[in-house]
């Protein structure tokens, strides 16, 4: 019997995933709005999903009287408001059974429904299940929770006489235990097949309306905003100080820092508004998502351009400029559509094929970018090594190491994310789910800090910008500048002779470098 329950229980909860379409179209975060939503045939019942959220247990009643009506009053509950059911005229004439409202914790999912003789798992009690489970035919099969005999909670709503409508009295269910809670509206009477429902439910945590799994993200974006502020202060001080020597590459870095700071601040405002009102305006969330997509696209293009040597080894990208811009625009569109799907909720079934169609382009473009970046980086390292540009070669080696660590960390985290979701199909580990989202922001910030460190504005930015313009002697001049204080007294004559020899051959060397770079641009 237990094995039958384990193998068949997915039937009931698969319906949960499918029915989340109603949730995404009709809910505004923790205030779930239902607008004439139809019931769907699931097994031997008709079911409508009311939502699923992580809720933290109510805090002890220690708030002051002035804070009792505040959203920060420490109370956690699910409240019903204006819930109305409509049945057909035919069903009203024949008479029907009640509509059942079920609230249960994910850990108690096996206490709802049953399976007769190893058959399909059913929510409503049948004649065979009545003999096995001791339930009443036509009612919900319910077994009390091991931690609280009053849970799962079932509320019955009955139609009066031949009335076509009935309403659920406005009431709230206090949450006294932290967990992932699910709400279903279920009808067992076949005559209620074409019934639909309107109204709303309000899900509240002790500190506000923000869903439990998103609560830590509000604090996380405070720290990320402060981190970007600190990076901005350090960067802009150098940026302003050496304004006359700033490269185009450093202008791009400045834009990414500004976008990152703006994005983190917008995410924080979005969650604060979400927590205070229980609603998530589409326009605000779309703005945040768009800023994030722009930042991601520009960041990837920056890494690609740096890997090609732009702004450090070569002054332009030549004929590759249009291809790079086209790739960046394509990535922006793919990222924008995917993030709108995930955060704004405009796709019906986000766990099905619709979301898969949006994930694939984003993943493909990321993989293509990584391949292009490392190919270009390898070519740039070879050029620097051939020209013996030791200073630039050292910078690029550090950059390639940081990039390799980032890619390895990303692949490892994707594997962990897949494992996390595969081993938690009912979101019971929702309290740590925020880490999945936070990791990517931390990783992007870490790589940005490395780039800022390697290409920080300085008075020598323009001097050592392009190897083809200043020749190989630039690195030697830098080396002399670093060692001048130590060797000036005893090796002054030797250094002077070296400089004279280099001056004699510098013109020929510059001509050779120009010819080689022109041939390389033609090949590209």
XYZ file of C-alpha atoms in Angstrom:
524
model
C 0.000 0.000 0.000
C 2.820 2.414 0.887
C 4.578 1.714 -2.399
C 1.370 2.382 -4.238
C 1.035 5.713 -2.455
C 4.620 6.593 -3.347
C 4.247 5.717 -7.020
C 0.862 7.327 -7.550
C 1.041 10.480 -5.484
C 2.706 12.286 -8.378
C -0.648 12.263 -10.208
C -2.165 14.632 -7.703
C 0.821 16.916 -7.376
C 1.597 16.976 -11.088
C -1.720 18.735 -11.346
C -0.305 21.348 -9.001
C 2.404 22.276 -11.479
C -0.007 22.329 -14.387
C -2.510 24.414 -12.521
C 0.055 27.042 -11.585
C -0.916 28.662 -14.876
C -3.931 30.060 -13.067
C -1.648 31.369 -10.361
C 0.715 33.184 -12.706
C -2.047 34.848 -14.630
C -4.335 35.745 -11.747
C -2.112 36.527 -8.797
C -0.060 39.483 -7.721
C 2.514 37.775 -5.556
C 1.102 37.253 -2.054
C -2.277 38.681 -2.919
C -3.662 35.962 -5.190
C -6.508 37.243 -7.343
C -8.900 34.834 -9.084
C -11.048 36.184 -11.898
C -13.705 33.645 -12.936
C -11.162 30.814 -12.873
C -12.432 27.412 -14.116
C -11.964 24.111 -12.303
C -9.938 21.423 -14.105
C -10.635 17.706 -14.163
C -7.949 15.911 -12.116
C -8.487 12.237 -11.388
C -11.908 11.820 -9.782
C -12.198 15.481 -8.772
C -12.368 19.021 -10.147
C -9.559 21.179 -8.861
C -8.326 24.764 -8.871
C -4.896 25.694 -7.460
C -4.982 28.698 -5.172
C -1.205 29.057 -4.801
C 1.841 27.713 -3.000
C 4.171 29.748 -0.790
C 6.644 29.397 2.023
C 5.344 30.969 5.231
C 7.221 31.558 8.475
C 5.361 30.783 11.700
C 3.675 33.621 13.574
C 5.766 35.254 16.266
C 4.654 35.354 19.922
C 2.057 38.079 20.583
C 4.446 40.703 21.935
C 3.684 43.684 19.694
C 2.369 46.955 21.004
C -1.289 47.942 20.378
C -0.185 50.558 17.838
C 1.533 47.888 15.724
C -1.269 45.325 15.691
C -2.644 46.633 12.407
C 0.814 46.997 10.866
C 2.140 44.525 8.310
C 5.121 44.005 10.646
C 2.959 42.770 13.521
C 4.492 39.288 13.585
C 1.318 37.511 12.402
C 1.350 34.941 9.608
C -1.863 33.807 7.949
C -3.792 32.930 4.795
C -6.952 35.019 4.533
C -9.913 34.612 2.181
C -11.714 37.650 0.809
C -14.759 37.743 -1.506
C -14.376 34.108 -2.582
C -17.429 33.305 -4.730
C -18.299 30.114 -6.627
C -20.618 29.899 -9.649
C -22.300 26.677 -10.763
C -24.321 26.090 -13.911
C -28.098 26.401 -14.058
C -28.413 22.651 -14.666
C -26.312 21.876 -11.612
C -28.433 24.266 -9.528
C -31.610 22.403 -10.533
C -30.141 18.982 -9.728
C -28.498 20.003 -6.489
C -24.796 19.527 -5.753
C -22.399 18.709 -2.965
C -20.059 21.179 -1.253
C -16.868 22.798 -2.513
C -13.860 21.894 -0.366
C -11.082 24.359 0.458
C -7.885 22.496 1.415
C -4.836 24.055 3.090
C -1.921 21.747 3.840
C 1.828 21.833 4.349
C 3.984 20.158 1.704
C 5.291 17.751 4.351
C 1.706 16.503 4.847
C 0.967 15.964 1.156
C 0.545 12.213 1.657
C -2.271 12.888 4.131
C -4.523 14.064 1.294
C -6.002 11.462 -1.080
C -5.550 7.731 -1.334
C -5.199 4.797 -3.714
C -7.436 1.724 -3.850
C -5.730 -1.592 -4.609
C -2.675 0.118 -6.076
C -4.695 2.081 -8.625
C -4.621 5.756 -9.523
C -4.335 8.101 -6.560
C -7.636 9.853 -5.857
C -8.463 12.998 -3.902
C -12.140 12.225 -3.359
C -13.366 9.162 -1.479
C -14.871 6.370 -3.609
C -16.829 3.257 -2.601
C -13.652 1.142 -2.578
C -11.646 3.763 -0.688
C -14.451 4.089 1.866
C -13.839 0.449 2.813
C -10.076 0.894 3.006
C -9.651 4.397 4.403
C -12.883 4.641 6.379
C -13.744 7.893 4.610
C -17.177 9.089 3.519
C -17.955 8.636 -0.159
C -17.936 11.938 -2.057
C -15.784 13.694 0.572
C -12.075 14.558 0.641
C -9.760 11.820 1.906
C -7.905 13.355 4.843
C -5.606 11.916 7.491
C -4.407 14.108 10.390
C -0.850 15.406 10.415
C 1.672 13.764 12.744
C 2.506 17.154 14.273
C -0.995 18.663 14.520
C -4.242 16.691 14.336
C -6.102 19.804 13.124
C -4.070 19.868 9.915
C -4.560 19.624 6.963
C -7.437 22.109 7.163
C -10.568 21.531 5.067
C -13.311 24.166 4.822
C -16.627 23.242 3.185
C -18.666 25.755 1.190
C -22.247 24.676 0.343
C -24.763 25.993 -2.156
C -28.174 26.903 -0.759
C -31.250 25.567 -2.522
C -31.188 26.267 -6.246
C -28.912 29.288 -6.007
C -26.255 29.493 -8.705
C -23.686 31.154 -6.411
C -22.265 30.695 -2.966
C -19.553 32.539 -1.028
C -16.925 31.698 1.528
C -17.076 33.918 4.590
C -14.074 36.202 4.963
C -11.806 34.435 7.402
C -8.140 33.798 8.029
C -6.157 30.706 8.902
C -3.292 31.441 11.295
C 0.029 29.797 10.447
C 1.753 28.507 13.577
C 4.383 26.330 11.912
C 6.992 27.308 9.333
C 6.568 25.433 6.068
C 5.602 25.388 2.393
C 1.812 25.731 2.260
C -0.501 24.789 -0.590
C -4.081 25.870 -1.232
C -6.562 23.942 -3.383
C -10.230 24.358 -4.154
C -11.750 20.930 -4.846
C -15.179 19.692 -5.932
C -16.014 15.977 -5.792
C -19.539 16.215 -7.270
C -19.535 15.560 -11.073
C -22.365 18.109 -11.421
C -19.856 20.869 -10.513
C -17.746 20.147 -13.567
C -18.221 23.567 -15.185
C -17.961 25.614 -11.990
C -15.725 28.698 -11.761
C -14.533 30.986 -8.977
C -13.595 34.617 -8.242
C -12.104 36.411 -5.261
C -8.692 36.678 -3.651
C -6.536 35.196 -0.923
C -3.922 37.089 1.068
C -0.773 35.259 2.198
C 1.187 37.065 4.896
C 4.467 36.420 6.674
C 5.318 37.891 10.085
C 7.209 40.802 8.507
C 5.024 41.492 5.489
C 3.533 40.088 2.318
C 6.800 39.046 0.695
C 6.820 35.254 0.087
C 9.091 33.400 2.460
C 11.570 32.263 -0.186
C 12.025 35.902 -1.309
C 12.352 37.416 2.150
C 16.160 37.018 2.397
C 16.600 38.583 -1.060
C 15.392 41.946 0.241
C 18.279 42.032 2.728
C 20.672 40.550 0.173
C 20.084 43.410 -2.280
C 20.809 45.904 0.484
C 24.287 44.395 0.844
C 24.754 44.184 -2.931
C 23.786 47.846 -3.288
C 26.337 48.799 -0.616
C 28.985 46.658 -2.338
C 28.388 48.443 -5.646
C 28.473 51.808 -3.853
C 31.904 50.995 -2.397
C 33.193 49.825 -5.782
C 31.764 52.937 -7.430
C 33.481 55.256 -4.964
C 36.886 53.648 -5.493
C 36.490 53.449 -9.262
C 35.092 56.950 -9.815
C 37.819 58.533 -7.704
C 40.418 57.033 -10.030
C 38.222 57.729 -13.053
C 37.951 61.435 -12.196
C 41.567 61.752 -11.119
C 42.971 60.423 -14.423
C 40.184 61.631 -16.695
C 42.568 62.785 -19.454
C 44.127 59.300 -19.669
C 40.926 57.217 -19.571
C 40.529 54.568 -22.298
C 37.347 53.547 -24.120
C 37.564 50.237 -22.263
C 37.388 52.064 -18.944
C 34.330 54.014 -20.111
C 32.594 50.661 -20.678
C 33.581 49.478 -17.198
C 32.116 52.683 -15.763
C 28.823 52.064 -17.549
C 28.617 48.496 -16.198
C 29.284 49.634 -12.624
C 26.557 52.270 -12.943
C 24.059 49.777 -14.383
C 24.896 47.234 -11.688
C 24.342 49.771 -8.916
C 21.068 50.903 -10.496
C 19.876 47.311 -10.926
C 20.623 46.268 -7.329
C 18.859 49.366 -5.996
C 15.819 48.719 -8.200
C 15.607 45.104 -7.029
C 15.614 46.309 -3.429
C 12.840 48.847 -4.120
C 10.858 46.169 -5.950
C 11.005 43.803 -2.972
C 10.217 46.561 -0.478
C 7.106 47.526 -2.448
C 6.263 43.838 -2.806
C 6.544 43.328 0.955
C 4.481 46.393 1.886
C 1.630 46.029 -0.601
C 1.528 42.345 -1.506
C 1.488 43.307 -5.188
C 4.202 43.412 -7.816
C 3.416 45.960 -10.551
C 4.267 44.622 -13.992
C 5.821 47.909 -15.156
C 8.240 48.156 -12.208
C 9.379 44.544 -12.425
C 9.780 44.814 -16.200
C 12.017 47.883 -15.724
C 14.223 46.009 -13.256
C 14.445 43.003 -15.549
C 15.312 45.199 -18.551
C 18.118 46.989 -16.702
C 19.479 43.599 -15.659
C 19.346 42.267 -19.220
C 21.196 45.350 -20.516
C 23.871 44.946 -17.838
C 24.364 41.259 -18.631
C 24.625 41.901 -22.367
C 27.131 44.764 -21.997
C 29.159 42.785 -19.441
C 29.541 39.851 -21.818
C 30.472 42.121 -24.696
C 33.051 43.827 -22.484
C 34.654 40.489 -21.609
C 34.647 39.493 -25.277
C 36.238 42.786 -26.365
C 38.877 42.575 -23.635
C 39.658 39.016 -24.703
C 40.169 40.266 -28.273
C 42.609 42.866 -26.957
C 40.435 45.903 -27.621
C 41.660 49.005 -25.824
C 44.835 47.304 -24.650
C 46.450 45.528 -27.593
C 44.428 46.842 -30.543
C 42.606 50.171 -31.013
C 39.603 48.759 -32.940
C 37.845 45.468 -33.564
C 38.021 45.949 -37.315
C 35.421 44.001 -39.278
C 34.225 42.159 -36.152
C 32.440 45.174 -34.650
C 29.092 44.532 -36.350
C 29.189 40.828 -35.411
C 29.922 41.627 -31.773
C 27.087 44.159 -31.595
C 24.663 41.738 -33.270
C 25.576 39.015 -30.780
C 25.084 41.427 -27.877
C 21.658 42.459 -29.119
C 20.615 38.818 -29.573
C 21.742 38.006 -26.043
C 19.826 40.983 -24.671
C 16.603 39.783 -26.311
C 17.066 36.206 -25.089
C 17.850 37.329 -21.533
C 14.982 39.824 -21.492
C 12.393 37.253 -22.572
C 13.659 34.652 -20.119
C 13.690 37.068 -17.168
C 10.238 38.420 -17.987
C 9.015 34.812 -18.015
C 10.620 34.093 -14.669
C 9.892 37.291 -12.761
C 6.943 39.011 -14.407
C 5.022 35.797 -15.113
C 3.624 36.317 -18.598
C 3.993 32.677 -19.689
C 1.235 30.234 -18.813
C 3.237 27.154 -17.834
C 6.733 28.257 -16.810
C 7.868 24.708 -16.066
C 6.870 23.346 -19.481
C 7.835 23.780 -23.094
C 7.214 27.530 -23.201
C 9.982 28.243 -20.704
C 12.228 25.619 -22.298
C 12.004 27.452 -25.608
C 13.276 30.583 -23.857
C 16.012 28.870 -21.821
C 17.612 27.208 -24.843
C 18.512 30.409 -26.782
C 19.964 31.995 -23.654
C 22.047 28.901 -22.858
C 23.199 28.542 -26.491
C 24.326 32.175 -26.712
C 26.164 31.876 -23.393
C 28.001 28.774 -24.616
C 28.867 30.457 -27.931
C 30.166 33.537 -26.088
C 32.348 31.437 -23.801
C 33.851 29.614 -26.782
C 34.512 32.875 -28.641
C 35.951 34.546 -25.529
C 38.480 31.801 -24.800
C 39.442 31.473 -28.468
C 40.114 35.213 -28.687
C 41.895 35.225 -25.343
C 44.227 32.459 -26.481
C 45.071 34.384 -29.669
C 45.704 37.589 -27.711
C 48.027 35.796 -25.285
C 49.993 34.384 -28.210
C 50.384 37.842 -29.745
C 51.562 39.368 -26.482
C 54.010 36.544 -25.906
C 55.399 36.875 -29.432
C 55.891 40.619 -28.948
C 57.381 40.072 -25.478
C 54.953 42.536 -23.900
C 55.566 41.241 -20.395
C 53.391 43.758 -18.527
C 50.307 43.241 -20.702
C 50.939 39.496 -20.796
C 50.891 39.362 -17.006
C 47.590 41.298 -16.905
C 45.986 39.002 -19.462
C 47.168 35.870 -17.667
C 45.545 37.098 -14.474
C 42.387 37.922 -16.413
C 42.303 34.491 -18.065
C 42.732 32.780 -14.677
C 39.857 34.791 -13.188
C 37.706 34.019 -16.220
C 38.483 30.298 -16.005
C 37.551 30.238 -12.308
C 34.288 32.050 -13.127
C 33.338 29.566 -15.855
C 34.197 26.545 -13.703
C 32.203 27.986 -10.802
C 29.249 28.647 -13.111
C 29.216 25.094 -14.463
C 29.512 23.650 -10.962
C 26.695 25.873 -9.686
C 24.426 24.928 -12.591
C 24.980 21.285 -11.645
C 24.132 22.071 -8.035
C 21.036 24.021 -9.081
C 19.783 21.091 -11.167
C 20.436 18.741 -8.241
C 18.725 21.121 -5.815
C 15.557 21.348 -7.897
C 15.524 17.642 -8.798
C 15.753 16.564 -5.167
C 13.201 19.101 -3.952
C 10.161 18.762 -6.253
C 7.756 20.173 -3.645
C 9.956 23.180 -2.657
C 10.368 22.052 0.933
C 13.840 23.641 1.080
C 12.404 27.025 0.129
C 14.231 28.810 2.957
C 17.579 28.321 1.194
C 16.286 28.723 -2.386
C 17.267 32.423 -2.432
C 20.944 31.381 -2.587
C 20.396 30.098 -6.144
C 19.573 33.609 -7.326
C 22.093 35.391 -5.104
C 25.068 33.349 -6.315
C 24.915 34.705 -9.874
C 24.908 38.321 -8.677
C 27.864 37.647 -6.372
C 29.823 35.895 -9.127
C 29.215 38.724 -11.609
C 30.265 41.305 -9.004
C 33.443 39.365 -8.201
C 34.515 39.204 -11.857
C 33.743 42.905 -12.268
C 36.011 43.694 -9.293
C 38.846 41.716 -10.924
C 38.429 43.645 -14.197
C 38.371 46.945 -12.299
C 41.581 45.987 -10.502
C 43.409 44.939 -13.665
C 42.347 47.931 -15.770
C 42.017 50.672 -13.190
C 42.489 54.225 -14.573
C 46.011 55.581 -14.106
C 48.339 58.142 -15.643
C 49.969 55.403 -17.748
C 46.683 54.130 -19.263
C 47.177 55.909 -22.587
C 50.941 55.406 -22.572
C 50.644 51.607 -22.572
C 47.354 51.322 -24.419
C 48.263 49.821 -27.802
C 51.422 47.848 -28.380
C 51.335 48.493 -32.096
C 51.477 52.266 -31.532
C 54.234 52.496 -28.905
C 56.299 49.453 -29.820
C 58.005 46.924 -27.623
C 60.051 49.580 -25.897
C 57.095 50.585 -23.718
C 57.481 47.605 -21.451
C 61.209 48.196 -21.184
C 60.573 51.828 -20.297
C 58.150 50.731 -17.598
C 60.662 48.232 -16.256
C 63.320 50.988 -16.153
C 60.925 53.270 -14.288
C 60.318 50.599 -11.673
C 64.008 49.805 -11.176
C 65.494 53.242 -11.679
C 65.730 54.082 -8.018
C 67.649 50.923 -7.173
C 70.179 50.869 -9.995
C 70.638 54.496 -10.950
C 73.849 54.936 -8.979
C 75.807 51.903 -10.119
C 74.329 51.077 -13.522
C 73.502 54.481 -14.932
C 76.015 54.123 -17.757
C 74.757 50.705 -18.773
C 71.133 51.854 -18.870
C 72.068 54.872 -21.000
C 73.833 52.659 -23.519
C 70.845 50.300 -23.653
C 68.494 53.211 -24.291
C 70.743 54.525 -27.080
C 70.764 51.101 -28.773
C 66.987 50.862 -28.511
C 66.532 54.352 -29.975
C 68.581 53.349 -33.028
C 66.373 50.342 -33.832
C 63.018 51.760 -32.687
C 61.934 53.214 -36.042
C 62.570 49.934 -37.850
C 60.744 48.022 -35.148
C 57.668 50.297 -35.380
C 57.533 49.827 -39.157
C 57.663 46.056 -38.792
C 54.890 46.100 -36.148
C 52.652 48.277 -38.349
C 53.047 45.933 -41.316
C 52.273 42.838 -39.226
C 49.161 44.458 -37.685
C 47.857 45.532 -41.126
C 48.210 41.961 -42.403
C 46.431 40.640 -39.282
C 43.499 43.084 -39.726
C 43.109 41.991 -43.349
C 42.964 38.332 -42.341
C 40.289 39.103 -39.705
